[in-house]
Coordinates of C-alpha atoms in Angstrom, one line a residue:
M477 CA 169.0 120.1 8.3
S478 CA 172.6 120.9 9.3
R479 CA 174.1 124.0 11.0
S480 CA 176.0 124.8 7.8
S481 CA 172.7 125.1 5.8
I482 CA 171.3 127.8 8.1
K483 CA 171.2 131.0 5.9
S484 CA 170.8 133.5 8.7
K485 CA 174.1 133.8 10.5
K486 CA 173.4 137.2 12.1
V487 CA 170.0 137.6 13.7
L488 CA 168.3 140.6 15.2
L489 CA 165.9 139.8 18.0
L490 CA 163.3 142.4 19.1
G491 CA 163.2 142.2 22.9
S492 CA 160.6 142.4 25.6
G493 CA 160.5 146.2 26.0
A494 CA 159.6 148.3 29.1
L495 CA 158.4 146.6 32.2
K496 CA 154.8 147.5 32.9
I497 CA 151.5 145.9 33.7
G498 CA 150.6 143.4 31.0
E499 CA 154.0 143.4 29.4
A500 CA 157.6 142.3 29.6
G501 CA 158.2 139.5 32.2
E502 CA 156.9 136.6 30.1
F503 CA 158.6 137.9 27.0
D504 CA 161.9 138.1 28.7
Y505 CA 161.5 134.3 29.2
S506 CA 160.7 133.8 25.6
G507 CA 163.5 136.0 24.2
S508 CA 166.1 134.4 26.5
Q509 CA 165.2 130.9 25.3
A510 CA 165.3 132.1 21.7
I511 CA 168.8 133.6 22.2
K512 CA 170.1 130.2 23.7
A513 CA 168.6 128.4 20.7
L514 CA 170.2 130.7 18.2
K515 CA 173.6 130.6 19.9
E516 CA 173.5 126.8 19.9
E517 CA 173.3 127.0 16.1
G518 CA 176.3 129.4 15.9
C519 CA 174.3 132.5 15.1
E520 CA 175.5 136.0 16.0
V521 CA 172.6 137.5 18.1
I522 CA 171.8 141.2 18.4
V523 CA 169.1 142.2 20.9
V524 CA 167.1 145.4 21.0
N525 CA 165.6 146.0 24.5
P526 CA 165.5 149.2 26.6
N527 CA 164.8 147.2 29.7
I528 CA 168.0 146.6 31.7
A529 CA 166.1 144.5 34.3
T530 CA 165.9 141.5 32.0
Y531 CA 167.8 138.3 31.7
Q532 CA 168.0 138.6 27.9
T533 CA 170.1 141.7 28.3
S534 CA 172.6 140.1 30.7
K535 CA 176.2 140.2 29.8
G536 CA 177.4 137.1 27.9
L537 CA 174.0 136.0 26.6
A538 CA 173.6 137.9 23.3
D539 CA 176.5 139.1 21.3
K540 CA 175.4 142.7 21.3
V541 CA 172.6 144.6 23.1
Y542 CA 171.1 147.9 22.2
F543 CA 169.3 149.6 25.1
L544 CA 166.9 151.5 22.8
P545 CA 163.1 151.6 22.3
V546 CA 161.6 148.8 20.3
D547 CA 160.1 151.0 17.6
G548 CA 160.5 151.5 13.9
Y549 CA 162.8 154.5 14.1
F550 CA 165.5 153.1 16.3
V551 CA 165.3 149.5 15.0
G552 CA 165.5 150.8 11.5
K553 CA 168.8 152.6 12.4
I554 CA 170.2 149.4 14.0
I555 CA 169.3 147.4 10.9
K556 CA 171.1 149.8 8.7
K557 CA 174.2 149.7 10.9
E558 CA 174.3 146.0 11.8
K559 CA 173.0 144.5 8.5
P560 CA 171.5 141.3 10.0
D561 CA 170.5 138.4 7.8
G562 CA 167.3 137.8 9.7
I563 CA 165.0 139.3 12.2
L564 CA 162.8 137.6 14.8
L565 CA 159.5 139.4 15.6
S566 CA 157.6 136.9 17.7
F567 CA 159.6 136.8 20.9
G568 CA 159.1 140.3 22.3
G569 CA 155.3 140.4 22.7
Q570 CA 152.9 142.9 21.0
T571 CA 155.5 145.7 21.1
A572 CA 157.9 143.7 18.9
L573 CA 155.2 142.5 16.6
N574 CA 153.9 146.1 16.1
C575 CA 157.5 147.3 15.4
G576 CA 157.9 144.6 12.8
L577 CA 154.7 145.6 11.0
E578 CA 155.9 149.2 11.0
L579 CA 159.3 148.2 9.6
W580 CA 157.5 146.1 6.9
R581 CA 155.3 149.0 5.9
Q582 CA 158.4 151.2 5.6
G583 CA 160.1 148.6 3.4
I584 CA 162.9 148.1 5.9
I585 CA 162.4 144.4 6.3
K586 CA 162.0 142.1 3.2
G587 CA 162.8 145.2 1.1
S588 CA 165.1 145.6 -1.9
E589 CA 168.2 146.9 -0.2
P590 CA 171.0 144.4 0.5
F591 CA 171.0 145.2 4.2
H592 CA 167.3 144.4 4.6
P593 CA 166.8 141.3 6.8
Q594 CA 164.4 138.5 6.1
I595 CA 161.7 137.8 8.6
L596 CA 162.4 134.5 10.3
G597 CA 159.5 132.3 11.4
T598 CA 155.9 133.4 10.8
P599 CA 155.6 135.4 7.6
I600 CA 154.4 139.0 7.7
E601 CA 151.1 138.2 5.9
A602 CA 150.1 135.7 8.7
I603 CA 150.9 138.4 11.3
R604 CA 148.8 140.9 9.4
K605 CA 145.9 138.5 9.2
T606 CA 145.9 137.9 13.0
E607 CA 146.5 141.5 14.0
D608 CA 144.0 143.3 11.7
R609 CA 140.6 142.4 13.1
D610 CA 138.8 142.7 9.8
L611 CA 141.4 140.5 8.0
F612 CA 141.2 138.0 10.8
V613 CA 137.4 137.6 10.5
K614 CA 137.6 137.3 6.7
T615 CA 140.4 134.6 7.1
L616 CA 138.1 132.5 9.4
K617 CA 135.3 132.7 6.9
E618 CA 137.6 131.4 4.1
I619 CA 137.7 128.0 5.8
D620 CA 134.2 128.1 7.4
L621 CA 135.3 128.7 11.0
L622 CA 133.2 130.6 13.4
A623 CA 133.9 134.0 14.9
P624 CA 131.7 136.2 17.1
R625 CA 129.4 138.5 15.1
S626 CA 131.5 141.6 14.7
Q627 CA 132.5 144.5 12.6
A628 CA 135.9 146.3 12.4
V629 CA 135.8 150.1 12.5
N630 CA 138.1 153.0 12.7
T631 CA 135.7 155.8 13.7
V632 CA 133.4 156.4 16.6
A633 CA 130.4 157.0 14.2
N634 CA 131.0 153.6 12.5
A635 CA 131.3 151.9 15.9
L636 CA 127.9 153.2 16.9
L637 CA 126.4 151.9 13.6
A638 CA 128.0 148.5 14.0
A639 CA 126.6 148.2 17.6
E640 CA 123.1 149.0 16.3
N641 CA 123.5 146.1 13.8
I642 CA 124.9 143.6 16.3
G643 CA 122.8 144.6 19.3
Y644 CA 123.8 145.7 22.8
P645 CA 125.6 144.7 25.0
I646 CA 128.8 144.6 22.9
I647 CA 132.5 144.3 23.6
I648 CA 135.2 146.5 22.1
R649 CA 138.5 144.9 21.1
S650 CA 141.5 146.9 20.0
A651 CA 143.7 145.8 17.1
Y652 CA 147.5 145.6 17.6
S653 CA 147.2 145.7 21.4
L654 CA 148.5 143.8 24.4
G655 CA 146.9 142.9 27.7
G656 CA 143.5 143.7 26.4
Q657 CA 144.3 147.4 26.2
G658 CA 141.4 149.4 24.9
S659 CA 138.9 146.6 25.3
A660 CA 135.7 147.0 27.3
F661 CA 132.0 146.2 27.5
A662 CA 129.4 148.7 26.5
K663 CA 125.7 148.3 27.5
N664 CA 124.4 151.3 25.5
Q665 CA 125.2 154.0 23.0
S666 CA 126.6 156.5 25.5
E667 CA 129.0 154.0 27.0
L668 CA 130.1 152.9 23.6
K669 CA 130.8 156.4 22.4
E670 CA 133.0 157.2 25.4
L671 CA 134.9 153.8 25.3
A672 CA 135.3 153.9 21.5
E673 CA 136.9 157.4 21.7
I674 CA 139.4 156.1 24.3
A675 CA 140.2 152.9 22.4
L676 CA 140.7 154.7 19.0
A677 CA 143.1 157.2 20.7
K678 CA 145.4 154.2 21.3
A679 CA 144.8 152.0 18.3
P680 CA 144.0 152.6 14.6
Q681 CA 141.2 150.0 14.5
I682 CA 138.7 148.5 16.9
L683 CA 136.3 145.5 16.7
I684 CA 132.7 145.8 17.8
E685 CA 131.8 142.3 18.8
E686 CA 128.8 140.5 20.2
D687 CA 129.0 139.9 24.0
L688 CA 129.8 136.2 24.9
T689 CA 130.1 136.8 28.6
G690 CA 129.5 133.5 30.5
W691 CA 130.9 131.2 27.8
K692 CA 133.9 129.1 28.7
E693 CA 137.3 130.4 27.6
I694 CA 139.7 127.7 26.2
E695 CA 143.2 128.1 24.8
Y696 CA 145.5 125.9 22.7
E697 CA 149.2 126.4 22.2
V698 CA 150.0 125.2 18.7
V699 CA 153.4 124.7 17.0
R700 CA 153.9 124.4 13.2
D701 CA 157.1 124.1 11.1
C702 CA 157.9 125.0 7.5
A703 CA 157.1 121.5 6.3
D704 CA 153.5 121.8 7.7
N705 CA 154.0 119.5 10.6
C706 CA 151.7 120.8 13.4
I707 CA 151.0 119.8 17.0
A708 CA 148.9 121.1 19.9
V709 CA 151.3 121.2 22.8
C710 CA 149.0 122.2 25.5
N711 CA 145.4 123.2 26.1
M712 CA 144.2 125.4 29.0
E713 CA 140.9 126.3 30.5
N714 CA 140.1 129.6 32.3
M715 CA 138.2 129.0 35.5
D716 CA 136.6 132.5 35.0
P717 CA 134.3 132.5 32.0
M718 CA 134.5 134.9 29.0
G719 CA 134.5 138.5 30.1
V720 CA 137.7 138.2 32.1
H721 CA 141.1 138.6 30.3
T722 CA 143.0 135.4 30.4
G723 CA 145.9 137.2 32.2
E724 CA 143.4 138.0 34.9
S725 CA 141.8 134.6 35.2
I726 CA 142.7 131.5 37.2
V727 CA 143.9 129.1 34.5
V728 CA 144.1 125.3 34.7
A729 CA 146.1 122.9 32.4
P730 CA 145.0 120.6 31.0
S731 CA 141.4 121.6 30.6
Q732 CA 139.1 119.9 33.2
T733 CA 135.5 120.3 32.0
L734 CA 135.6 119.6 28.3
T735 CA 134.1 116.5 26.8
N736 CA 136.3 114.3 24.7
K737 CA 134.4 115.5 21.6
E738 CA 134.9 119.2 22.6
Y739 CA 138.6 118.7 23.3
H740 CA 139.5 117.0 20.1
G741 CA 137.1 119.1 18.0
L742 CA 138.7 122.4 19.2
R743 CA 142.2 120.9 18.7
E744 CA 141.3 120.0 15.1
I745 CA 140.0 123.5 14.5
A746 CA 143.1 125.1 16.0
I747 CA 145.5 123.0 13.8
S748 CA 143.5 123.7 10.6
L749 CA 143.5 127.4 11.2
I750 CA 147.2 127.6 12.1
K751 CA 148.0 125.6 8.9
H752 CA 145.8 127.9 6.8
L753 CA 147.5 131.0 8.2
G754 CA 151.0 129.6 7.6
I755 CA 152.3 130.2 11.1
V756 CA 156.0 129.0 11.5
G757 CA 156.9 128.6 15.1
E758 CA 154.5 128.9 18.1
C759 CA 151.1 130.6 18.5
N760 CA 148.2 130.8 20.8
I761 CA 144.5 130.4 19.8
Q762 CA 141.6 131.4 22.1
F763 CA 138.1 130.0 21.9
A764 CA 134.8 130.8 23.5
L765 CA 132.8 127.6 24.1
R766 CA 129.2 127.1 25.1
S767 CA 128.5 123.6 26.3
S768 CA 126.2 121.7 24.0
T769 CA 125.0 118.1 23.8
S770 CA 125.1 118.1 20.0
N771 CA 127.5 120.2 17.9
I772 CA 130.5 122.0 19.3
D773 CA 129.2 125.6 19.8
Y774 CA 132.4 127.7 19.7
R775 CA 133.7 131.1 18.5
I776 CA 137.4 131.8 17.7
I777 CA 138.3 135.0 19.7
E778 CA 141.8 135.6 18.5
V779 CA 145.1 134.1 17.4
N780 CA 148.4 135.5 18.8
A781 CA 151.0 134.8 16.1
R782 CA 153.8 135.1 18.7
L783 CA 154.9 133.8 22.0
S784 CA 152.5 135.0 24.6
R785 CA 151.9 135.1 28.3
S786 CA 150.1 131.8 27.9
S787 CA 153.0 130.3 26.0
A788 CA 155.3 130.9 29.0
L789 CA 152.8 129.2 31.2
A790 CA 152.3 126.3 28.8
S791 CA 156.1 125.8 28.6
K792 CA 156.5 125.5 32.3
A793 CA 153.3 123.5 32.7
T794 CA 154.3 120.8 30.2
G795 CA 158.1 120.9 30.2
Y796 CA 158.0 121.6 26.4
P797 CA 160.3 124.5 25.6
L798 CA 158.1 126.4 23.2
A799 CA 160.3 129.4 22.7
F800 CA 163.4 127.4 22.2
I801 CA 161.7 125.1 19.7
A802 CA 160.1 128.1 17.9
A803 CA 163.5 129.7 17.4
K804 CA 164.9 126.6 15.9
L805 CA 161.9 126.3 13.6
A806 CA 162.4 129.9 12.5
L807 CA 165.8 129.0 11.3
G808 CA 164.4 126.3 9.1
Y809 CA 164.4 123.1 11.2
T810 CA 161.4 120.8 11.2
L811 CA 159.8 119.3 14.3
P812 CA 161.0 115.7 13.6
E813 CA 164.6 116.9 13.3
L814 CA 164.6 118.4 16.9
K815 CA 164.9 116.5 20.1
N816 CA 162.6 116.5 23.1
S817 CA 164.9 118.3 25.6
I818 CA 163.3 116.5 28.6
T819 CA 163.9 112.9 27.4
Q820 CA 166.8 113.8 25.0
V821 CA 165.7 110.7 23.1
T822 CA 162.3 111.2 21.6
S823 CA 161.5 113.8 18.9
A824 CA 160.1 117.3 19.5
F825 CA 157.3 116.2 17.1
F826 CA 154.9 115.0 19.9
E827 CA 152.1 116.3 22.1
P828 CA 152.9 116.3 25.8
A829 CA 150.8 114.0 28.1
L830 CA 150.2 115.4 31.6
D831 CA 149.6 113.1 34.5
Y832 CA 149.2 116.1 36.9
V833 CA 147.3 119.4 37.1
V834 CA 148.7 122.9 36.8
V835 CA 146.9 126.0 38.2
K836 CA 147.9 129.6 37.6
I837 CA 146.6 132.4 39.8
P838 CA 147.2 136.1 39.1
R839 CA 148.5 138.5 41.7
W840 CA 147.1 142.0 41.9
D841 CA 148.4 145.0 43.9
M842 CA 145.3 147.2 43.8
D843 CA 146.1 148.7 47.2
K844 CA 149.1 150.6 45.6
F845 CA 146.7 152.6 43.5
K846 CA 144.4 155.1 45.2
N847 CA 140.7 154.7 44.3
A848 CA 141.6 151.8 42.0
E849 CA 138.6 150.0 40.5
R850 CA 138.8 146.5 42.0
E851 CA 136.6 144.8 39.3
I852 CA 138.6 142.9 36.7
G853 CA 137.6 142.4 33.1
T854 CA 138.9 142.5 29.6
Q855 CA 142.0 144.7 30.4
M856 CA 144.9 143.4 32.4
K857 CA 145.5 144.8 35.9
S858 CA 147.5 142.0 37.5
V859 CA 151.2 142.5 38.1
G860 CA 152.3 138.9 38.2
E861 CA 151.2 135.3 38.6
V862 CA 152.1 132.1 40.2
M863 CA 151.9 128.5 39.0
A864 CA 151.4 125.4 41.1
I865 CA 151.5 121.7 40.2
G866 CA 149.6 118.9 41.9
R867 CA 148.1 115.5 41.3
N868 CA 144.6 117.0 41.6
F869 CA 142.9 120.3 41.2
E870 CA 142.4 120.9 44.9
E871 CA 146.1 120.4 45.6
A872 CA 147.3 122.7 42.9
L873 CA 144.7 125.4 43.8
Q874 CA 145.7 125.3 47.4
K875 CA 149.4 125.5 46.7
A876 CA 148.9 128.5 44.3
S877 CA 146.7 130.3 46.8
R878 CA 149.5 130.3 49.3
M879 CA 152.2 131.2 46.7
I880 CA 150.8 134.5 45.7
G881 CA 152.5 136.0 48.8
I882 CA 149.4 137.7 50.5
D883 CA 148.6 135.2 53.2
Q884 CA 150.3 131.9 53.9
N885 CA 147.0 130.4 55.1
G886 CA 145.6 130.6 51.5
L887 CA 141.9 129.8 51.1
L888 CA 141.7 129.2 54.9
A889 CA 142.0 133.0 55.4
S890 CA 138.9 133.8 53.3
Y891 CA 137.0 135.5 56.1
D892 CA 140.0 137.4 57.5
R893 CA 141.1 138.7 54.1
L894 CA 137.7 139.8 53.1
K895 CA 137.0 141.4 56.5
Q896 CA 140.0 143.6 56.0
K897 CA 138.6 145.0 52.8
Y898 CA 134.9 144.8 53.3
T899 CA 133.8 145.9 56.8
D900 CA 130.2 144.8 56.3
M901 CA 131.1 141.1 56.0
M902 CA 129.0 139.4 58.7
P903 CA 130.7 136.8 60.9
E904 CA 127.6 134.6 61.5
F905 CA 126.3 131.9 59.3
I906 CA 124.1 133.2 56.5
G907 CA 122.8 131.0 53.7
G908 CA 120.6 130.9 50.7
V909 CA 119.0 133.9 49.2
N910 CA 119.7 135.9 52.4
A911 CA 123.4 135.8 51.9
S912 CA 125.3 139.0 52.6
A913 CA 124.9 141.5 49.8
T914 CA 128.6 142.2 49.8
L915 CA 129.5 138.5 49.5
M916 CA 126.9 138.0 46.7
N917 CA 128.4 140.9 44.8
L918 CA 131.9 139.6 45.2
I919 CA 130.8 136.3 43.8
K920 CA 128.8 137.8 40.9
T921 CA 131.3 140.4 39.8
P922 CA 134.8 139.4 38.7
N923 CA 137.3 140.9 41.1
E924 CA 140.6 140.2 42.8
H925 CA 138.9 138.5 45.8
R926 CA 136.3 136.3 44.0
L927 CA 138.1 133.0 44.8
L928 CA 138.1 134.0 48.5
A929 CA 134.4 135.0 48.3
I930 CA 133.4 131.7 46.7
T931 CA 135.3 129.8 49.5
E932 CA 133.6 131.9 52.2
G933 CA 130.2 131.5 50.5
L934 CA 130.6 127.7 50.6
K935 CA 131.8 127.8 54.2
R936 CA 128.6 129.8 55.1
G937 CA 126.3 127.3 53.4
L938 CA 125.7 128.7 49.9
T939 CA 125.1 125.9 47.4
V940 CA 127.2 125.0 44.4
E941 CA 124.2 125.8 42.1
E942 CA 123.8 129.3 43.6
I943 CA 127.5 130.2 43.3
S944 CA 127.7 128.8 39.7
K945 CA 124.6 130.8 38.7
W946 CA 125.9 134.0 40.1
S947 CA 129.5 133.7 38.9
K948 CA 128.9 131.8 35.6
I949 CA 131.8 129.6 36.7
D950 CA 131.4 125.9 35.8
K951 CA 130.0 123.8 38.6
W952 CA 132.9 121.4 38.4
F953 CA 135.3 124.0 39.8
I954 CA 132.8 125.0 42.5
Y955 CA 132.5 121.4 43.6
K956 CA 136.2 121.1 43.8
I957 CA 136.5 124.2 46.0
K958 CA 133.6 122.7 48.1
N959 CA 135.8 119.6 48.6
I960 CA 138.3 121.9 50.2
T961 CA 135.8 123.6 52.5
D962 CA 134.3 120.3 53.5
L963 CA 137.7 119.1 54.6
M964 CA 138.2 122.4 56.5
T965 CA 135.0 121.5 58.4
K966 CA 136.1 117.9 58.9
L967 CA 139.4 119.0 60.4
S968 CA 137.9 121.7 62.7
L969 CA 135.4 119.1 64.1
A970 CA 138.0 116.3 64.5
K971 CA 138.7 115.5 68.2
N972 CA 141.7 113.5 67.4
L973 CA 144.1 113.4 64.5
T974 CA 144.4 110.1 62.5
P975 CA 146.9 109.1 59.8
A976 CA 144.0 108.6 57.4
L977 CA 142.6 112.1 57.9
I978 CA 146.0 113.8 57.7
G979 CA 146.9 111.8 54.6
Q980 CA 143.6 112.8 53.0
V981 CA 144.0 116.5 53.6
K982 CA 147.6 116.6 52.6
N983 CA 146.6 114.9 49.3
K984 CA 144.2 117.8 48.8
G985 CA 146.9 120.5 49.3
F986 CA 146.5 121.5 52.9
S987 CA 149.7 122.8 54.5
D988 CA 150.8 121.9 58.0
K989 CA 150.1 125.4 59.1
Q990 CA 146.5 125.2 57.7
I991 CA 145.9 121.9 59.5
A992 CA 147.3 123.4 62.8
V993 CA 145.0 126.4 62.6
L994 CA 141.9 124.3 61.9
T995 CA 142.7 121.8 64.7
N996 CA 143.9 124.4 67.2
R997 CA 147.5 122.9 67.4
Q998 CA 151.0 124.1 66.6
E999 CA 152.4 123.7 63.1
N1000 CA 155.3 121.7 64.6
D1001 CA 152.8 119.3 66.1
I1002 CA 151.4 118.4 62.7
Y1003 CA 154.9 118.0 61.3
N1004 CA 156.0 115.6 64.0
F1005 CA 152.7 113.7 63.6
R1006 CA 153.4 113.2 59.9
L1007 CA 157.0 112.0 60.6
K1008 CA 155.8 109.6 63.2
H1009 CA 153.2 108.0 60.8
N1010 CA 155.4 108.3 57.7
I1011 CA 153.1 110.7 55.9
L1012 CA 155.7 112.2 53.6
P1013 CA 155.7 113.9 50.2
K1014 CA 156.7 112.1 47.1
V1015 CA 159.0 113.8 44.5
N1016 CA 157.5 113.5 41.0
Q1017 CA 159.2 114.2 37.8
I1018 CA 157.8 116.1 34.8
D1019 CA 158.8 114.1 31.8
T1020 CA 156.3 115.4 29.2
L1021 CA 155.2 111.8 28.3
A1022 CA 153.4 110.7 31.5
A1023 CA 156.2 108.4 32.5
E1024 CA 156.4 106.5 29.2
Y1025 CA 160.1 107.5 28.7
P1026 CA 162.7 108.3 31.4
A1027 CA 163.4 112.0 31.8
K1028 CA 167.0 113.4 31.7
T1029 CA 166.0 116.8 33.2
N1030 CA 165.3 117.4 36.9
Y1031 CA 162.0 119.2 36.6
L1032 CA 160.3 118.1 39.8
Y1033 CA 157.4 118.8 42.1
L1034 CA 156.3 117.5 45.5
T1035 CA 153.0 115.8 46.1
Y1036 CA 151.3 113.6 48.7
P1037 CA 150.1 110.2 47.5
N1038 CA 146.4 109.5 48.0

């Protein structure tokens, strides 16, 4: 395909919208990448975004910016004035997608008037099938894929009837919503009645769904072009099981606890569904998975037919520019025609290979909200997130725990941080079934301090089996955290530092400051010891192909060799 064959020379991009919890930051990233891709192809780009605190509205990026709400009324007026050839709906999150659906229902896009723009990328029918919960379940049944037992309703009375058929407890999921807005768990009829009224006040439809709390939550980022070429760019695993919104969970890429059969089985299912839907560009598919020794016991939770929060994470985790590629595909390019921007030699029609581990940890600011409920669940409360890269899970987890900006000691500060919030935390060793009730509850109930509580529990002698049973978190993750606490103990008991010991703990992500605290030394002492014994970090390059091809882009991270 050549630039001259591109039909859409003037493109309207719906932007990220207002900055609020659960929205905007990651979509500014996606929209900005899309603008760069469009400009590279010689397109005139018009952006609609009321948020002045975004990169995509910066002077010199788009040709024209309208600082107006992303809704049907204002965007309709802009379309009539500007007469764009095409419109992009999938780079501004749920707000942009809902606006596109509204414009379609009004006949403003893909209508009969000469100024009506064409939808670029994923067609409106695919968007409708992923956003309307009833249509989505019917679509899955068409190709014999599994969804949770559920029923889409639009009244409280029907919600109560659906719950009786499915059986309590149930989960409510709102259609056309972002950040899990309107979703919640209901254990009985009275809870459901109250929650359904709230959800239906914000959304025209809700899904009453069986409760899958405790199942693993797995995500795949999938890319498809108009010629039906399709790849799974990245898969990710939530450390927290189902019941916690993926934006609230610690996420690791690639997945760590799936069997080879499970990984490839879910990948095949994801690709078959995306092809059936007719997605053009990038999308995110979320699975619930229950480990089984025979068949793959899964349920498809949802498909986001747009760039999502997870898409931004996957792009940075793999080095594969999902939004940039998706914008090119929306113009009509195919994957084999596009270059891998990291190697600048190989095709974009490939699945990245990761020889490292990426960990994402959310950041909450509950203290800013008086009487805030500290439990986390199906609705987003986090205000940001950090991403760390390492050669093993322990290293990446430790880096991320220090990056969230709360305490530079990371997991080492588990007791001090918890003591500030929970005054009944006991300082002495307590193990087994007699563990502190506060600590037990913090491990059992998803909350902003659960990682610290798990760390503290392991330091006090709780077993991996106990913690996994209480939290429903896979034992693999608990064992990895135990590796960290075991090294904390080893450092605190060490009478003398040795190069072997320091090399071991640096490989597992310990900072010089953490080592100094544990060994009762100064941070500078540890730094000088490392220099003396040549214990230095190595600069590794993210090349998307596990070092099979040389990378042209300086996308780097530091790590300590084993």
